[in-house]
Short mmCIF file of C-alpha atoms and ligand atoms in Angstrom, two decimals:
data_model
loop_
_atom_site.label_atom_id
_atom_site.label_comp_id
_atom_site.label_asym_id
_atom_site.label_seq_id
_atom_site.Cartn_x
_atom_site.Cartn_y
_atom_site.Cartn_z
CA MET A 404 18.70 113.92 206.07
CA ARG A 405 19.06 112.46 202.57
CA MET A 406 16.78 113.59 199.78
CA VAL A 407 16.68 110.15 198.17
CA GLU A 408 15.09 108.76 201.34
CA LEU A 409 12.39 111.45 201.25
CA ILE A 410 11.65 110.64 197.60
CA GLU A 411 11.39 106.92 198.42
CA LYS A 412 9.14 107.61 201.40
CA LYS A 413 6.74 109.68 199.31
CA ARG A 414 6.97 107.20 196.42
CA ASP A 415 5.77 104.51 198.84
CA GLY A 416 2.84 106.65 199.98
CA LYS A 417 4.13 107.56 203.43
CA ALA A 418 3.68 110.92 205.12
CA LEU A 419 6.72 113.15 205.61
CA SER A 420 7.46 114.91 208.88
CA THR A 421 7.44 118.72 209.15
CA GLU A 422 11.26 118.67 209.22
CA GLU A 423 11.42 116.54 206.07
CA VAL A 424 9.03 118.76 204.10
CA THR A 425 10.94 121.87 205.23
CA PHE A 426 14.25 120.21 204.32
CA PHE A 427 12.99 119.72 200.76
CA ILE A 428 11.65 123.27 200.31
CA ASP A 429 14.66 124.99 201.91
CA GLY A 430 17.11 122.75 200.06
CA TYR A 431 15.50 123.33 196.67
CA ALA A 432 15.05 127.08 197.18
CA SER A 433 18.70 127.51 198.19
CA GLY A 434 20.01 125.48 195.27
CA ALA A 435 21.40 122.71 197.51
CA LEU A 436 19.11 120.10 195.93
CA PRO A 437 19.30 119.38 192.19
CA ASP A 438 16.37 119.63 189.75
CA TYR A 439 16.35 115.87 189.12
CA GLN A 440 15.66 115.05 192.77
CA ALA A 441 13.08 117.82 193.05
CA ALA A 442 11.38 116.58 189.87
CA ALA A 443 11.23 113.00 191.19
CA PHE A 444 9.80 114.27 194.47
CA LEU A 445 7.14 116.37 192.72
CA MET A 446 6.06 113.39 190.63
CA ALA A 447 5.79 111.27 193.79
CA VAL A 448 3.60 113.99 195.37
CA MET A 449 1.53 114.15 192.17
CA TRP A 450 0.68 110.42 192.47
CA ARG A 451 0.65 109.91 196.23
CA GLY A 452 -0.76 113.26 197.36
CA MET A 453 -0.11 114.88 200.72
CA SER A 454 -1.99 114.96 204.00
CA ASP A 455 -3.46 118.28 205.17
CA ARG A 456 -0.60 118.60 207.63
CA GLU A 457 2.08 117.98 205.00
CA THR A 458 0.40 120.46 202.63
CA ARG A 459 0.32 123.10 205.36
CA ASP A 460 3.99 122.47 206.27
CA MET A 461 4.99 122.78 202.62
CA THR A 462 2.93 125.96 202.11
CA LEU A 463 4.43 127.65 205.16
CA ALA A 464 7.97 126.64 204.24
CA MET A 465 7.39 128.07 200.74
CA ALA A 466 5.94 131.31 202.15
CA ARG A 467 8.94 131.68 204.45
CA SER A 468 11.46 131.02 201.66
CA GLY A 469 11.54 134.79 201.02
CA GLU A 470 10.25 138.05 202.37
CA MET A 471 7.05 137.99 204.45
CA LEU A 472 5.36 141.37 203.93
CA ASP A 473 3.96 143.07 206.98
CA LEU A 474 1.46 145.69 205.85
CA SER A 475 0.22 146.66 209.31
CA ASP A 476 2.28 149.86 209.27
CA VAL A 477 0.59 151.11 206.06
CA ALA A 478 -3.03 149.97 206.44
CA ALA A 479 -5.09 148.56 209.30
CA PHE A 480 -6.67 145.82 207.17
CA VAL A 481 -5.73 144.78 203.64
CA VAL A 482 -7.72 142.51 201.36
CA ASP A 483 -6.53 140.49 198.36
CA LYS A 484 -8.16 138.24 195.81
CA HIS A 485 -6.81 135.42 193.69
CA SER A 486 -8.23 133.55 190.74
CA THR A 487 -6.96 130.09 189.91
CA GLY A 488 -6.81 131.21 186.27
CA GLY A 489 -9.20 131.21 183.35
CA VAL A 490 -10.14 132.59 179.95
CA GLY A 491 -11.48 136.15 179.70
CA ASP A 492 -10.85 136.54 183.45
CA LYS A 493 -10.38 140.30 183.85
CA VAL A 494 -12.05 140.38 187.27
CA SER A 495 -9.12 142.00 189.13
CA LEU A 496 -9.21 145.03 186.80
CA VAL A 497 -12.71 145.86 188.02
CA VAL A 498 -12.84 144.43 191.51
CA ALA A 499 -9.59 145.89 192.89
CA PRO A 500 -10.49 149.56 192.19
CA LEU A 501 -14.10 148.94 193.13
CA VAL A 502 -13.26 147.55 196.57
CA ALA A 503 -10.58 150.21 197.15
CA ALA A 504 -13.11 152.92 196.22
CA ALA A 505 -15.45 151.48 198.86
CA GLY A 506 -12.76 152.24 201.45
CA LEU A 507 -10.95 148.92 201.77
CA PRO A 508 -7.24 148.91 200.84
CA VAL A 509 -6.37 146.37 198.12
CA GLY A 510 -2.72 145.36 197.74
CA LYS A 511 -2.45 142.85 194.96
CA MET A 512 0.45 141.10 193.30
CA SER A 513 -0.74 139.53 190.06
CA GLY A 514 0.72 137.15 187.53
CA ARG A 515 1.26 136.86 183.80
CA GLY A 516 -0.66 134.63 181.42
CA LEU A 517 0.68 131.16 180.81
CA GLY A 518 -0.80 128.63 178.37
CA PHE A 519 -4.50 129.18 177.80
CA SER A 520 -5.06 131.38 180.84
CA GLY A 521 -4.56 135.14 180.63
CA GLY A 522 -2.74 137.29 183.20
CA THR A 523 -3.67 140.61 184.77
CA LEU A 524 -0.18 142.08 184.30
CA ASP A 525 -0.22 141.46 180.54
CA LYS A 526 -3.63 143.10 180.28
CA LEU A 527 -2.53 146.17 182.26
CA GLU A 528 0.58 146.54 180.11
CA SER A 529 -1.71 147.32 177.13
CA ILE A 530 -1.91 150.78 178.73
CA PRO A 531 1.14 152.78 177.60
CA GLY A 532 3.52 153.58 180.44
CA PHE A 533 1.84 151.40 183.08
CA ARG A 534 4.47 149.90 185.40
CA THR A 535 4.05 146.41 186.86
CA ASP A 536 7.47 146.15 188.52
CA LEU A 537 7.01 148.15 191.72
CA SER A 538 9.49 147.54 194.53
CA VAL A 539 8.19 146.51 197.94
CA ALA A 540 8.82 150.08 199.18
CA GLU A 541 6.79 151.50 196.26
CA PHE A 542 4.07 148.90 196.87
CA LYS A 543 3.72 149.97 200.49
CA ALA A 544 3.91 153.71 199.78
CA GLN A 545 1.20 153.53 197.09
CA LEU A 546 -1.02 151.34 199.26
CA GLN A 547 -0.80 153.91 202.03
CA ASP A 548 -1.29 156.81 199.63
CA ILE A 549 -4.23 155.75 197.44
CA GLY A 550 -5.34 152.41 198.92
CA ILE A 551 -4.69 150.36 195.80
CA VAL A 552 -1.77 148.60 194.09
CA LEU A 553 -1.83 146.12 191.19
CA THR A 554 1.70 144.99 190.41
CA GLY A 555 3.85 141.95 189.66
CA GLN A 556 5.16 139.64 192.32
CA SER A 557 8.27 140.92 194.10
CA ALA A 558 11.27 138.73 193.20
CA ASN A 559 11.79 137.85 196.82
CA LEU A 560 8.18 136.84 197.54
CA ALA A 561 7.89 133.05 197.98
CA PRO A 562 10.91 132.41 195.72
CA ALA A 563 10.55 128.66 196.35
CA ASP A 564 7.29 128.81 194.39
CA GLY A 565 8.99 130.58 191.49
CA LYS A 566 11.51 127.73 191.18
CA LEU A 567 9.06 124.94 191.84
CA TYR A 568 6.44 126.31 189.44
CA ALA A 569 8.99 126.50 186.61
CA LEU A 570 9.99 122.89 187.29
CA ARG A 571 6.37 121.70 187.53
CA ASP A 572 5.63 123.36 184.24
CA VAL A 573 8.17 121.15 182.41
CA THR A 574 7.67 117.91 184.36
CA GLY A 575 3.91 117.38 184.02
CA THR A 576 3.31 118.12 187.70
CA VAL A 577 1.16 121.27 187.58
CA PRO A 578 -2.29 119.68 188.17
CA SER A 579 -1.55 118.32 191.66
CA LEU A 580 -3.86 119.51 194.40
CA PRO A 581 -1.29 119.91 197.24
CA LEU A 582 1.17 121.54 194.85
CA ILE A 583 -1.43 124.07 193.63
CA VAL A 584 -2.54 124.80 197.21
CA GLY A 585 1.09 125.38 198.24
CA SER A 586 1.85 127.51 195.21
CA ILE A 587 -1.12 129.85 195.55
CA MET A 588 -1.34 130.10 199.32
CA SER A 589 2.40 130.56 199.91
CA LYS A 590 2.29 133.69 197.73
CA LYS A 591 -0.90 134.99 199.33
CA ILE A 592 0.42 134.44 202.85
CA ALA A 593 3.78 136.09 202.06
CA ALA A 594 2.05 139.09 200.41
CA GLY A 595 0.59 140.06 203.77
CA ALA A 596 -3.16 140.53 203.20
CA ASP A 597 -5.44 140.01 206.20
CA ALA A 598 -8.32 138.68 204.10
CA ILE A 599 -8.25 136.72 200.84
CA VAL A 600 -11.09 135.91 198.46
CA LEU A 601 -10.34 132.96 196.21
CA ASP A 602 -12.06 132.60 192.84
CA VAL A 603 -11.65 128.88 192.13
CA LYS A 604 -12.48 128.14 188.50
CA VAL A 605 -13.93 124.84 187.33
CA GLY A 606 -14.49 123.68 183.77
CA THR A 607 -12.92 123.31 180.37
CA GLY A 608 -10.87 126.49 180.78
CA ALA A 609 -9.58 125.74 184.29
CA PHE A 610 -7.01 123.53 186.02
CA MET A 611 -9.84 121.82 187.87
CA ARG A 612 -12.16 120.07 185.44
CA ASN A 613 -14.81 118.81 187.86
CA LEU A 614 -16.61 120.17 190.90
CA ASP A 615 -15.19 117.57 193.35
CA ASP A 616 -11.60 118.57 192.51
CA ALA A 617 -12.43 122.29 192.61
CA ARG A 618 -14.12 121.87 196.01
CA ALA A 619 -11.13 119.95 197.40
CA LEU A 620 -8.79 122.70 196.15
CA ALA A 621 -10.97 125.47 197.59
CA GLU A 622 -11.31 123.69 200.95
CA GLY A 623 -7.56 123.05 201.13
CA MET A 624 -6.74 126.71 200.50
CA VAL A 625 -9.38 128.05 202.90
CA ARG A 626 -8.16 125.68 205.65
CA ILE A 627 -4.53 126.75 205.35
CA GLY A 628 -5.40 130.45 205.26
CA GLU A 629 -7.47 129.98 208.39
CA GLU A 630 -4.66 128.12 210.15
CA VAL A 631 -2.31 131.04 209.65
CA GLY A 632 -4.82 133.56 210.90
CA ARG A 633 -6.11 134.93 207.59
CA LYS A 634 -9.77 135.28 206.75
CA VAL A 635 -10.50 133.35 203.57
CA THR A 636 -13.59 132.73 201.45
CA ALA A 637 -13.65 130.75 198.21
CA GLN A 638 -16.22 130.97 195.44
CA ILE A 639 -16.22 128.11 192.95
CA SER A 640 -17.09 129.66 189.60
CA ASP A 641 -17.84 128.37 186.14
CA MET A 642 -15.09 128.34 183.50
CA ASN A 643 -16.78 126.27 180.79
CA GLN A 644 -16.88 129.34 178.55
CA PRO A 645 -14.98 132.66 178.54
CA LEU A 646 -16.03 135.14 181.21
CA GLY A 647 -17.63 138.17 179.53
CA TRP A 648 -17.15 138.57 175.77
CA ALA A 649 -13.52 139.64 175.34
CA VAL A 650 -10.46 137.36 175.37
CA GLY A 651 -7.17 139.16 174.74
CA ASN A 652 -5.26 141.98 176.38
CA SER A 653 -6.34 145.44 175.27
CA ILE A 654 -9.87 144.22 174.42
CA GLU A 655 -10.20 142.88 177.98
CA VAL A 656 -9.05 146.23 179.38
CA GLN A 657 -11.71 147.91 177.22
CA GLU A 658 -14.36 145.54 178.57
CA ALA A 659 -13.24 146.17 182.15
CA ILE A 660 -13.50 149.94 181.54
CA GLU A 661 -17.05 149.54 180.16
CA THR A 662 -17.91 147.57 183.30
CA LEU A 663 -16.41 150.21 185.59
CA HIS A 664 -18.72 152.69 183.83
CA GLY A 665 -21.75 150.53 184.72
CA GLY A 666 -22.04 148.61 181.42
CA GLY A 667 -20.14 145.55 180.24
CA PRO A 668 -21.34 141.98 179.73
CA GLU A 669 -23.96 140.86 182.25
CA ASP A 670 -22.19 137.65 183.35
CA PHE A 671 -18.92 139.50 183.92
CA ARG A 672 -20.56 142.38 185.78
CA LYS A 673 -22.43 140.00 188.10
CA HIS A 674 -19.28 137.95 188.66
CA CYS A 675 -17.37 141.09 189.69
CA GLU A 676 -20.19 142.15 192.03
CA VAL A 677 -20.07 138.80 193.84
CA ILE A 678 -16.26 138.73 194.22
CA ALA A 679 -16.21 142.39 195.36
CA GLY A 680 -19.17 141.68 197.67
CA GLU A 681 -17.23 138.80 199.23
CA MET A 682 -14.19 141.03 199.79
CA LEU A 683 -16.31 143.74 201.42
CA HIS A 684 -18.16 141.22 203.56
CA LEU A 685 -15.08 139.25 204.63
CA SER A 686 -13.39 142.40 205.83
CA GLY A 687 -16.39 143.66 207.78
CA HIS A 688 -17.33 146.51 205.40
CA ALA A 689 -20.66 144.82 204.71
CA ALA A 690 -22.76 142.82 207.17
CA SER A 691 -23.66 140.13 204.60
CA LEU A 692 -22.68 139.04 201.12
CA ASP A 693 -25.88 140.60 199.75
CA MET A 694 -25.02 143.91 201.40
CA GLY A 695 -21.51 143.64 199.98
CA ILE A 696 -22.98 143.14 196.50
CA ALA A 697 -25.27 146.15 196.99
CA LEU A 698 -22.28 148.27 198.11
CA ALA A 699 -20.33 147.10 195.06
CA GLN A 700 -23.21 148.14 192.78
CA GLU A 701 -23.42 151.58 194.43
CA THR A 702 -19.67 152.09 194.12
CA ILE A 703 -19.87 151.47 190.37
CA ALA A 704 -23.01 153.60 189.94
CA SER A 705 -21.51 156.59 191.79
CA GLY A 706 -18.46 156.66 189.50
CA ALA A 707 -16.13 156.12 192.49
CA ALA A 708 -14.81 152.77 191.18
CA TRP A 709 -13.94 154.35 187.83
CA GLU A 710 -12.18 157.28 189.52
CA LYS A 711 -10.12 154.85 191.62
CA PHE A 712 -9.14 152.94 188.47
CA ARG A 713 -7.89 156.20 186.86
CA GLN A 714 -5.98 157.00 190.05
CA LEU A 715 -4.35 153.55 189.95
CA ILE A 716 -3.33 153.93 186.30
CA ALA A 717 -1.85 157.39 186.91
CA ALA A 718 -0.03 156.31 190.11
CA GLN A 719 1.75 153.50 188.23
CA GLY A 720 2.82 155.68 185.32
CA GLY A 721 0.05 154.76 182.86
CA ASP A 722 -1.26 157.35 180.40
CA VAL A 723 -4.85 158.01 181.53
CA ALA A 724 -5.70 159.50 178.12
CA PHE A 725 -5.79 155.88 176.87
CA VAL A 726 -8.26 154.69 179.49
CA ASP A 727 -10.39 157.83 179.08
CA ALA A 728 -10.61 157.00 175.36
CA PRO A 729 -10.15 153.20 175.36
CA ASP A 730 -10.44 152.91 171.57
CA ARG A 731 -6.92 154.40 171.58
CA LEU A 732 -5.57 151.23 173.24
CA PRO A 733 -3.66 148.89 170.87
CA THR A 734 -5.91 147.70 168.03
CA ALA A 735 -5.29 144.95 165.50
CA ARG A 736 -5.10 145.54 161.73
CA LEU A 737 -7.33 142.64 160.68
CA VAL A 738 -10.86 142.22 162.02
CA GLU A 739 -12.82 139.14 160.97
CA VAL A 740 -16.37 138.26 161.99
CA VAL A 741 -16.83 134.48 162.06
CA ARG A 742 -20.40 133.30 161.44
CA ALA A 743 -22.41 130.18 162.26
CA PRO A 744 -22.29 127.58 159.50
CA ARG A 745 -25.77 126.33 160.53
CA ALA A 746 -28.57 126.94 163.02
CA GLY A 747 -28.65 125.31 166.50
CA TYR A 748 -28.05 125.93 170.18
CA LEU A 749 -24.60 126.60 171.62
CA ALA A 750 -24.19 123.49 173.79
CA GLY A 751 -20.65 123.98 175.15
CA THR A 752 -17.25 125.48 174.52
CA GLU A 753 -13.72 124.26 174.99
CA ALA A 754 -12.68 127.37 176.84
CA ASP A 755 -9.03 126.28 176.95
CA ALA A 756 -9.03 125.99 173.14
CA ILE A 757 -10.52 129.50 172.89
CA GLY A 758 -7.69 130.74 175.11
CA MET A 759 -5.18 128.90 172.91
CA THR A 760 -6.74 130.51 169.82
CA VAL A 761 -5.76 133.89 171.28
CA VAL A 762 -2.29 132.54 172.16
CA GLY A 763 -2.00 131.42 168.50
CA LEU A 764 -2.78 134.99 167.39
CA GLY A 765 0.14 136.16 169.54
CA GLY A 766 -1.92 137.38 172.51
CA GLY A 767 -0.52 134.91 175.07
CA ARG A 768 2.61 132.91 175.65
CA GLU A 769 3.37 129.22 175.69
CA LYS A 770 6.80 129.82 177.25
CA LYS A 771 7.57 132.06 180.21
CA GLY A 772 9.09 135.38 179.17
CA ALA A 773 7.97 135.29 175.51
CA PRO A 774 6.74 138.64 174.11
CA ILE A 775 3.03 139.14 173.41
CA ASP A 776 0.87 141.23 171.09
CA HIS A 777 -1.53 143.27 173.22
CA ALA A 778 -3.78 144.18 170.29
CA VAL A 779 -4.97 140.73 169.18
CA GLY A 780 -7.89 138.79 170.62
CA LEU A 781 -11.24 137.13 170.19
CA ARG A 782 -14.62 138.57 171.10
CA MET A 783 -17.41 136.05 171.65
CA HIS A 784 -20.94 136.96 170.57
CA VAL A 785 -22.77 133.93 171.99
CA LYS A 786 -23.10 132.17 175.33
CA VAL A 787 -23.87 128.52 176.10
CA GLY A 788 -27.66 128.03 175.82
CA ASP A 789 -28.13 130.71 173.13
CA ARG A 790 -30.15 129.91 170.04
CA VAL A 791 -27.98 130.59 166.99
CA GLU A 792 -29.28 131.11 163.45
CA ALA A 793 -27.26 130.19 160.35
CA ASP A 794 -24.86 133.02 159.42
CA GLN A 795 -25.22 134.74 162.81
CA PRO A 796 -21.91 136.16 164.14
CA LEU A 797 -20.30 133.71 166.62
CA PHE A 798 -17.11 135.61 167.37
CA THR A 799 -14.86 138.35 166.03
CA LEU A 800 -11.13 137.86 165.63
CA TYR A 801 -8.61 140.69 165.97
CA ALA A 802 -5.36 139.70 164.25
CA ASN A 803 -2.17 141.23 162.95
CA ASP A 804 -1.21 138.38 160.64
CA ALA A 805 -3.42 136.81 157.94
CA ALA A 806 -2.06 133.25 158.33
CA ARG A 807 -2.56 133.31 162.08
CA ARG A 808 -6.05 134.74 161.59
CA ASP A 809 -6.99 131.91 159.20
CA GLU A 810 -5.72 129.32 161.66
CA ALA A 811 -7.69 131.05 164.46
CA ILE A 812 -10.93 130.84 162.45
CA THR A 813 -10.66 127.04 162.35
CA ARG A 814 -9.48 126.71 165.96
CA GLY A 815 -12.22 129.01 167.23
CA LEU A 816 -14.96 127.18 165.32
CA ASP A 817 -13.67 123.78 166.51
CA ALA A 818 -13.91 125.01 170.13
CA LEU A 819 -17.68 125.55 169.90
CA HIS A 820 -20.16 122.66 170.12
CA PHE A 821 -23.76 122.89 168.94
CA SER A 822 -26.92 120.90 169.58
CA GLU A 823 -30.22 120.75 167.73
CA HIS A 824 -32.02 120.74 171.08
CA PRO A 825 -32.41 123.56 173.63
CA VAL A 826 -29.55 123.74 176.16
CA ASP A 827 -29.60 125.32 179.65
CA PRO A 828 -27.36 128.34 180.22
CA LEU A 829 -24.41 127.81 182.58
CA PRO A 830 -24.47 129.09 186.18
CA LEU A 831 -21.92 131.72 187.23
CA PHE A 832 -21.09 130.15 190.59
CA TYR A 833 -21.48 126.65 192.02
CA GLU A 834 -20.49 126.79 195.68
CA ARG A 835 -19.13 129.05 198.36
CA ILE A 836 -16.63 127.88 200.98
CA VAL A 837 -16.23 130.09 204.01
CA SER A 838 -13.59 129.79 206.75
CA GLY A 839 -14.89 128.44 210.05
CA THR A 840 -17.56 126.19 208.46
N1 URA B 778 -1.71 129.35 190.03
C1 URA B 778 -0.59 129.36 190.79
O1 URA B 778 -0.11 130.39 191.22
N2 URA B 778 0.00 128.15 191.04
C2 URA B 778 -0.49 126.98 190.60
O2 URA B 778 0.09 125.96 190.90
C3 URA B 778 -1.66 127.00 189.81
C4 URA B 778 -2.26 128.21 189.56
#
């Protein structure tokens, strides 16, 4: 088989056979195929797309490019969740301990922030001592021991995705539906969970900007999961404004802790209840989604979710004194409240620009591997649809550098759009896609 022929075939809009797709993935993962041919192929896929069968073949070849975890020896049924990435998305910090406290083991490998979207690992690393580099043996032992793990991806889990994602990132080929499906589902399949709840974001702070694209992505992922014998449900959720109030690392951990104590922002709390409810329902711990939501609420109210969070932090080397007194987590030197220049209604936000405002403060990274400042961030004070009076606080900035803070004031204000007329609030969720329907 010659790679140039596969590139030409895809360039001309033809479907590749299972052997051809596997040849590409195996060849690129092993280093036998050069970046320039892989890049040309990815661009052809970006424009020509892939059939469901080609997408499935690619996903499975990517999953099999490394270790395929079998968790059956440590837990009878393991559930996982995955968000397609957003701004202020700290859902895993609440939902993983909550679901584990309700008796369902959660083994989760999370990612780091890239571009405007934050990452669970970066947030957790605000807690001194917390380790995110567990080995597979440690992952399994902790899952068996306390029923919860939140760590980084093992180096040998879907390594084809690691290479392909890095190449996509620098060749303009990230927003391709089959490539996103393959990237996410290969990792989920290799990580061994029996059930997976997907939180597919749509809006200005998401990869998918409209509902049709988000639905196609959700359906594609659910279908593949189903085909390989996993139970999968997707919720399509709004990402046209940050989730909750906090955007940053330690301030998001603080907000997650408030939520685990039964407080926190209403939109974020409800969002967590639905995702946790889906996980409990999908795995048979609750007879319906509503019963799953009720169980999630009880698990927060009883304090069990909070206790499981503390157990998780301690098990991975984190200093629980910092989560017991979250104002001890890293804090920024400069705090600036930014106020409304005039009265109106908040009509919309560019959530990606809000995420980039935090990146500009040093709280995220534009390049893989760059260091980040856990203390900086932005706390919103208004939601879309709110009436705002002149001089009312819109957001608070937490900065460690005056020049960056001044730039963030302008960027943050430019990301908010106002109207003179009343505006409807945004929904939390749009659609639910369940396997077998
Ligand atoms: N998240 C992933 O893991 N991969 C993608 O391609 C997009 C989002």
